[in-house]
MMTF fields as JSON, N, C-alpha, C and O atoms, coordinates in Angstrom:
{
  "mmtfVersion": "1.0.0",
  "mmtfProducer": "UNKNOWN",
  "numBonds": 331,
  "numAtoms": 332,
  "numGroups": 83,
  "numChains": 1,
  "numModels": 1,
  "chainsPerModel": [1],
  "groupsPerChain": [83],
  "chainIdList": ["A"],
  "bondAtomList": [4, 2, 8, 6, 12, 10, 16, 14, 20, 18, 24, 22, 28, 26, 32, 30, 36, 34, 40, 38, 44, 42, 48, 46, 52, 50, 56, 54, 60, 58, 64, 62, 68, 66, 72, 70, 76, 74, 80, 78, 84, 82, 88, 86, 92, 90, 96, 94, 100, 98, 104, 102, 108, 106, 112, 110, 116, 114, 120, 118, 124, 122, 128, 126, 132, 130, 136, 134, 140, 138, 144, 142, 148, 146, 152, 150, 156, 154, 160, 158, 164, 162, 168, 166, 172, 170, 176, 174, 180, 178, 184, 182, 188, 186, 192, 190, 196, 194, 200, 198, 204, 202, 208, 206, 212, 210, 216, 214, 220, 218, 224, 222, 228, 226, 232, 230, 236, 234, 240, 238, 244, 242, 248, 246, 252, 250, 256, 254, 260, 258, 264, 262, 268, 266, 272, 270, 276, 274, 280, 278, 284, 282, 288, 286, 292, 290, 296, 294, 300, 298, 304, 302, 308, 306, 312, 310, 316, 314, 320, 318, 324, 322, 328, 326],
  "bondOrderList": [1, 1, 1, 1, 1, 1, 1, 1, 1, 1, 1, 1, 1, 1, 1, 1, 1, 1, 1, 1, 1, 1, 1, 1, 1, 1, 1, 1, 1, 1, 1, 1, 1, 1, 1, 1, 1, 1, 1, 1, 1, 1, 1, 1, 1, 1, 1, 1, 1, 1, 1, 1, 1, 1, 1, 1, 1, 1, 1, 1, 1, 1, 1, 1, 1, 1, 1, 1, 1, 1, 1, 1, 1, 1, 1, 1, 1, 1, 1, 1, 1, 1],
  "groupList": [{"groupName": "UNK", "atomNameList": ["N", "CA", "C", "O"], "elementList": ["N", "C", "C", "O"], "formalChargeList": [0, 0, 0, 0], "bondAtomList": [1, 0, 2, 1, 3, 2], "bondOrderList": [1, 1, 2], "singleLetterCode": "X", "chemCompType": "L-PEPTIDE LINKING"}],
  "groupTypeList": [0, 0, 0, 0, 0, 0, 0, 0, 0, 0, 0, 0, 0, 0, 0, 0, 0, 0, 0, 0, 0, 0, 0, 0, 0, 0, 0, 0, 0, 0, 0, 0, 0, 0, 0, 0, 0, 0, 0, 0, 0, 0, 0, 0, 0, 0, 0, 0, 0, 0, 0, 0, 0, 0, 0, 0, 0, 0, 0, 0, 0, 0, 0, 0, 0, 0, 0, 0, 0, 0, 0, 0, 0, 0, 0, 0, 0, 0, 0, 0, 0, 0, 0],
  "groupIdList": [1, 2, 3, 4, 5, 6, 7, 8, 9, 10, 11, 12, 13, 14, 15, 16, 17, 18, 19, 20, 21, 22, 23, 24, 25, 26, 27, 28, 29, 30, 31, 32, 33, 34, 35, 36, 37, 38, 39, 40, 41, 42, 43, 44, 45, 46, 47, 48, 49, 50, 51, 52, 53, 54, 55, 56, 57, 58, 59, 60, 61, 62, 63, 64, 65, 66, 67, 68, 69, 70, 71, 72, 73, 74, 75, 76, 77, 78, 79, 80, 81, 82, 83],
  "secStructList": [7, 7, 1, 6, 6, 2, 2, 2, 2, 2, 2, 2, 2, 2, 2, 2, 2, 2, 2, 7, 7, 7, 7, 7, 7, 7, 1, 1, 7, 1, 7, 1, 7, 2, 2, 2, 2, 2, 2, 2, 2, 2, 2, 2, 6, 6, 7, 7, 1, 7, 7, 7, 7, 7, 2, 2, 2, 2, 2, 2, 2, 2, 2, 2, 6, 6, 6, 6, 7, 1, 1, 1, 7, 7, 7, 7, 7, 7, 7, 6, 6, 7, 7],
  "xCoordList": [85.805, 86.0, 87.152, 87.293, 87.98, 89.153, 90.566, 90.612, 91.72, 93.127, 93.276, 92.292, 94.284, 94.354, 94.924, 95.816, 94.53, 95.227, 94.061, 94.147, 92.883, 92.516, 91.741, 91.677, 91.113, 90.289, 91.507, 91.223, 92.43, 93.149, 93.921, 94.705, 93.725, 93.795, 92.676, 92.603, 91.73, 90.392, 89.693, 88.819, 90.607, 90.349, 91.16, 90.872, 92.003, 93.34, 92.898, 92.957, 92.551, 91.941, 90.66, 90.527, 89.945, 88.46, 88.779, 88.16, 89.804, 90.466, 91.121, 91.136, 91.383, 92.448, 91.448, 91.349, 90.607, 89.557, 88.446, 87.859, 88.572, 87.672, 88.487, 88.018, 89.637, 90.72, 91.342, 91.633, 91.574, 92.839, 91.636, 90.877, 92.399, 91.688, 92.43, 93.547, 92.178, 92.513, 92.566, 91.636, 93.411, 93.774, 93.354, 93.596, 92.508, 91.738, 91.013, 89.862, 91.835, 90.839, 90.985, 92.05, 89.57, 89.882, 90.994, 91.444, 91.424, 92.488, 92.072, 92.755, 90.551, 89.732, 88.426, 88.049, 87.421, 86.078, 85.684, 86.228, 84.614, 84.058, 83.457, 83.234, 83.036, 82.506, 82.902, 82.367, 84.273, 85.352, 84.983, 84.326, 85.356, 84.829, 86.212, 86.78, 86.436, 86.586, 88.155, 88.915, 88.513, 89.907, 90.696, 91.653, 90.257, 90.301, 90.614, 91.387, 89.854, 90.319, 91.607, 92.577, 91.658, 92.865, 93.987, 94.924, 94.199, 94.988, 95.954, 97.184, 94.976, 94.822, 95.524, 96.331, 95.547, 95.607, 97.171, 98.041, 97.377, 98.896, 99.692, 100.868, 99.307, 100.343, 100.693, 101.768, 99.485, 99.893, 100.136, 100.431, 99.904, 100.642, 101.839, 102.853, 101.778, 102.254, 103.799, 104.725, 103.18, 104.145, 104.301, 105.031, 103.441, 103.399, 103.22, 102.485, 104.119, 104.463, 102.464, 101.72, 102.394, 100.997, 100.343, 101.068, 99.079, 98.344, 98.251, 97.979, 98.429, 97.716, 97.526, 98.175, 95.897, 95.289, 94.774, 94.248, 94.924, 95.131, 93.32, 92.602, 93.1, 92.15, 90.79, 89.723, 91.408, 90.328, 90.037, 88.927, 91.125, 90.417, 89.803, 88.946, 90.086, 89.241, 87.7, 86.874, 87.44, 86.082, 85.441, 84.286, 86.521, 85.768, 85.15, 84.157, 85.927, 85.301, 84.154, 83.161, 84.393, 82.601, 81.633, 80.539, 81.739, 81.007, 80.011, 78.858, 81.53, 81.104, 80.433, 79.542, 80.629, 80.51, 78.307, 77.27, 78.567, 77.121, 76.463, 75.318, 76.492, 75.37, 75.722, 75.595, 76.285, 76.496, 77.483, 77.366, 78.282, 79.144, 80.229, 81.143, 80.579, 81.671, 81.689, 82.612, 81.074, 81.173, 81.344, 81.187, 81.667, 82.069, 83.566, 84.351, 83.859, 85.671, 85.871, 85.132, 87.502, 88.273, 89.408, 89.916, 89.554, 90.382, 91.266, 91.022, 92.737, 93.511, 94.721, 95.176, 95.565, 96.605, 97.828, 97.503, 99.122, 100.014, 100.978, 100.771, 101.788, 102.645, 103.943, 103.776, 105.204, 106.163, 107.096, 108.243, 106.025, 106.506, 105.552, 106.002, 104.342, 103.963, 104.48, 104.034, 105.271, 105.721, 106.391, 106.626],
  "yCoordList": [120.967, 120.193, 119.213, 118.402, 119.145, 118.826, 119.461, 120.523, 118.375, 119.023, 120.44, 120.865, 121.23, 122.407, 122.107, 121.259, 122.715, 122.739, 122.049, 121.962, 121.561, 120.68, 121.45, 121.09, 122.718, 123.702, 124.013, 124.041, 124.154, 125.094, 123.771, 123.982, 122.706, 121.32, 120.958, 120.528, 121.204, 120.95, 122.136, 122.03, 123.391, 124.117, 124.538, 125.115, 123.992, 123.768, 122.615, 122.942, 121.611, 120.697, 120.803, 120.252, 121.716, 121.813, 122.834, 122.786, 123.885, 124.892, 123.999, 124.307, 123.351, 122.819, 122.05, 122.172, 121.18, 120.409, 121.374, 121.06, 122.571, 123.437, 124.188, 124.339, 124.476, 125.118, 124.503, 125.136, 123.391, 122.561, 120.895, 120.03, 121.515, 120.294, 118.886, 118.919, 118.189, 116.633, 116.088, 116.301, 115.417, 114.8, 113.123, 112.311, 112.838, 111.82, 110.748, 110.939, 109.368, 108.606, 107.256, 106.692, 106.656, 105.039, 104.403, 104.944, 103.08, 102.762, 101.572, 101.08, 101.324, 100.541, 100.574, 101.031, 100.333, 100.477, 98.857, 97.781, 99.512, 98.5, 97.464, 96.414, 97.585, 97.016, 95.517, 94.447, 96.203, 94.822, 93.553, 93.583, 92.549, 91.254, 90.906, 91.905, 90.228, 90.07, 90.103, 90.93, 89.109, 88.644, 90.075, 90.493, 90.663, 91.796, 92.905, 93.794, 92.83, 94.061, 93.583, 94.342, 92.663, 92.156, 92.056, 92.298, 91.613, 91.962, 93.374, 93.391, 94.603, 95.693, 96.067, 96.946, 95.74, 96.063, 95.559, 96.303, 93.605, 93.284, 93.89, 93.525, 94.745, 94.875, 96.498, 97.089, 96.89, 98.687, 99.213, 100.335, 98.057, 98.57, 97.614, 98.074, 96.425, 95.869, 95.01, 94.353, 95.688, 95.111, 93.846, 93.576, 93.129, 91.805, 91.816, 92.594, 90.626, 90.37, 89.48, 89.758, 88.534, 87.993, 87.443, 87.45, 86.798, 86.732, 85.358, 85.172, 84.108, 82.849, 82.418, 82.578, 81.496, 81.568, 80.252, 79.728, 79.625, 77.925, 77.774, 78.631, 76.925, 76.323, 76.699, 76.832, 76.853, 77.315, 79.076, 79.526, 79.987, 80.819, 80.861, 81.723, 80.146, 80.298, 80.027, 80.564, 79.17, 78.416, 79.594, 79.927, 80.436, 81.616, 82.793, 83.481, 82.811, 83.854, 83.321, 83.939, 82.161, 81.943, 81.736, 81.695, 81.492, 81.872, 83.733, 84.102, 84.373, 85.22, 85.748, 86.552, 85.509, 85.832, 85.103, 85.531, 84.143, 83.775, 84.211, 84.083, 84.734, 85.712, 87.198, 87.977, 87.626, 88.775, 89.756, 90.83, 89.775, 90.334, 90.514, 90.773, 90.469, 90.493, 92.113, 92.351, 92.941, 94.329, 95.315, 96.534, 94.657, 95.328, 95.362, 94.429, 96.931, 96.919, 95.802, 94.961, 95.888, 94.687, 95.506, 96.618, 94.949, 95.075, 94.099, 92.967, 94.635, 93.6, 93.866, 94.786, 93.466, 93.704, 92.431, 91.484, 92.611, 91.834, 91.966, 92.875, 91.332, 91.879, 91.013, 90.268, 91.157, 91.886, 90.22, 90.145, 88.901, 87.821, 87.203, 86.25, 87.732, 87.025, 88.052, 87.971, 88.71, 89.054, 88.346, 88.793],
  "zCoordList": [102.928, 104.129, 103.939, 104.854, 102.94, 102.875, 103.778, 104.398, 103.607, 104.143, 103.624, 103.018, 103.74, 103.095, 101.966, 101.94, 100.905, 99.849, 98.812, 97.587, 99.735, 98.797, 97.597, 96.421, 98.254, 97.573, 96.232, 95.035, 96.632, 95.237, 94.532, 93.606, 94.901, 93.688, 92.969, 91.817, 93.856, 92.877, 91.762, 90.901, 92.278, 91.285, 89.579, 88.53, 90.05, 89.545, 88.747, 87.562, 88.859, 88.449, 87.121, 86.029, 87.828, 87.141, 86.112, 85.049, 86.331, 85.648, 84.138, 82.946, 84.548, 83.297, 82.607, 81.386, 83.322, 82.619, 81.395, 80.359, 82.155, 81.588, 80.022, 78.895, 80.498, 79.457, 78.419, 77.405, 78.541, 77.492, 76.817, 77.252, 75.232, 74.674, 74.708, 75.224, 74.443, 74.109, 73.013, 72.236, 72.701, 71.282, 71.283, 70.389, 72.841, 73.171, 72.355, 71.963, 72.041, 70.855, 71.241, 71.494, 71.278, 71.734, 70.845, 69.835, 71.379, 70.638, 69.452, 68.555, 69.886, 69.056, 68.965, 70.044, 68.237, 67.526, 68.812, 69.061, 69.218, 70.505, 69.765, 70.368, 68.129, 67.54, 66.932, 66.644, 66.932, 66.64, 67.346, 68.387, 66.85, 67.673, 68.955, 69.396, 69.209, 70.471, 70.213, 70.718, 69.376, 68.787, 68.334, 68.986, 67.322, 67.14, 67.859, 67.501, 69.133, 70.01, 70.821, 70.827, 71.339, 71.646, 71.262, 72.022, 69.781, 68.924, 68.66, 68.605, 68.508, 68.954, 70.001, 69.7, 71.178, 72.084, 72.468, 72.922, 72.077, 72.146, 71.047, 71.018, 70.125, 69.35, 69.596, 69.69, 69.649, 69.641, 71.541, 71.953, 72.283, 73.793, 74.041, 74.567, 73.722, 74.01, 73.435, 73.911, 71.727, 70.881, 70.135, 69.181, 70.794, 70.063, 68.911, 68.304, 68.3, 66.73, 66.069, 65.128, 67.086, 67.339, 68.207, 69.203, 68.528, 69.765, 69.428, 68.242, 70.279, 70.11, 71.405, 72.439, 70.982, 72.475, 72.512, 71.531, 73.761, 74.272, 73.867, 73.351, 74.14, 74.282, 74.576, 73.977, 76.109, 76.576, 76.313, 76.597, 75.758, 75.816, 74.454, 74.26, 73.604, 72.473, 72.54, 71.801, 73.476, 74.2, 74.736, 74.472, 75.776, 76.253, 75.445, 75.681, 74.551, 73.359, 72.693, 72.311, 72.604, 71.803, 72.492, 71.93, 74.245, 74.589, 75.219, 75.446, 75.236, 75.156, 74.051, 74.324, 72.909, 71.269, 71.374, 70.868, 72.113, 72.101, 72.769, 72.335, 73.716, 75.032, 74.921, 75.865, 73.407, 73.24, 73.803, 73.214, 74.599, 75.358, 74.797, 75.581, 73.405, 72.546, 72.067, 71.288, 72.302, 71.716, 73.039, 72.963, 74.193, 75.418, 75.445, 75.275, 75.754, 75.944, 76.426, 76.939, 76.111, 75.936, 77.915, 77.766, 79.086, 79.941, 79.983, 80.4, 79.391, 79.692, 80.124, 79.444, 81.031, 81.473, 81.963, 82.68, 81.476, 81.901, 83.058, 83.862, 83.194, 84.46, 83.86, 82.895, 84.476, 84.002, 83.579, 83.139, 83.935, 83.87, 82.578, 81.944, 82.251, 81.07, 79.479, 78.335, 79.899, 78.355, 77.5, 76.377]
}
């Protein structure tokens, strides 16, 4: 019940999903603590030489670090003025 075309994208789709492997690997162990994945993350996407963090986000990590929420992926993204 799609536009036309939609049937032979979705098969095309499910075809390849079904056929071709992946060389697919997180880019870090979820296990890592918080600092850590971040780290991770500015140096091997982003390039950074190192990470230093004001105040308050150091505050935010220990609180996350205390109600447990420190072994949940890390989402982080910049834009093209904080590099």
């Amino acid at each position: 019940m799609g536009g036309a075309g939609g049937d032979a994208l979705a098969s095309a789709v499910v075809e390849t999903l079904n056929s071709k492997s992946t060389s697919f690997k997180p880019l870090y162990d979820e296990k890592l603590n918080i600092k850590e994945k971040i780290e991770i993350i500015a140096k091997n996407i982003y390039g950074a030489g190192k990470v230093n963090y004001s105040a308050k986000a150091e505050k935010e990590i220990l609180n996350l670090e205390k109600i447990n929420q420190d072994k949940l992926p890390i989402c982080m993204a910049k834009t093209q003025y904080s590099l």
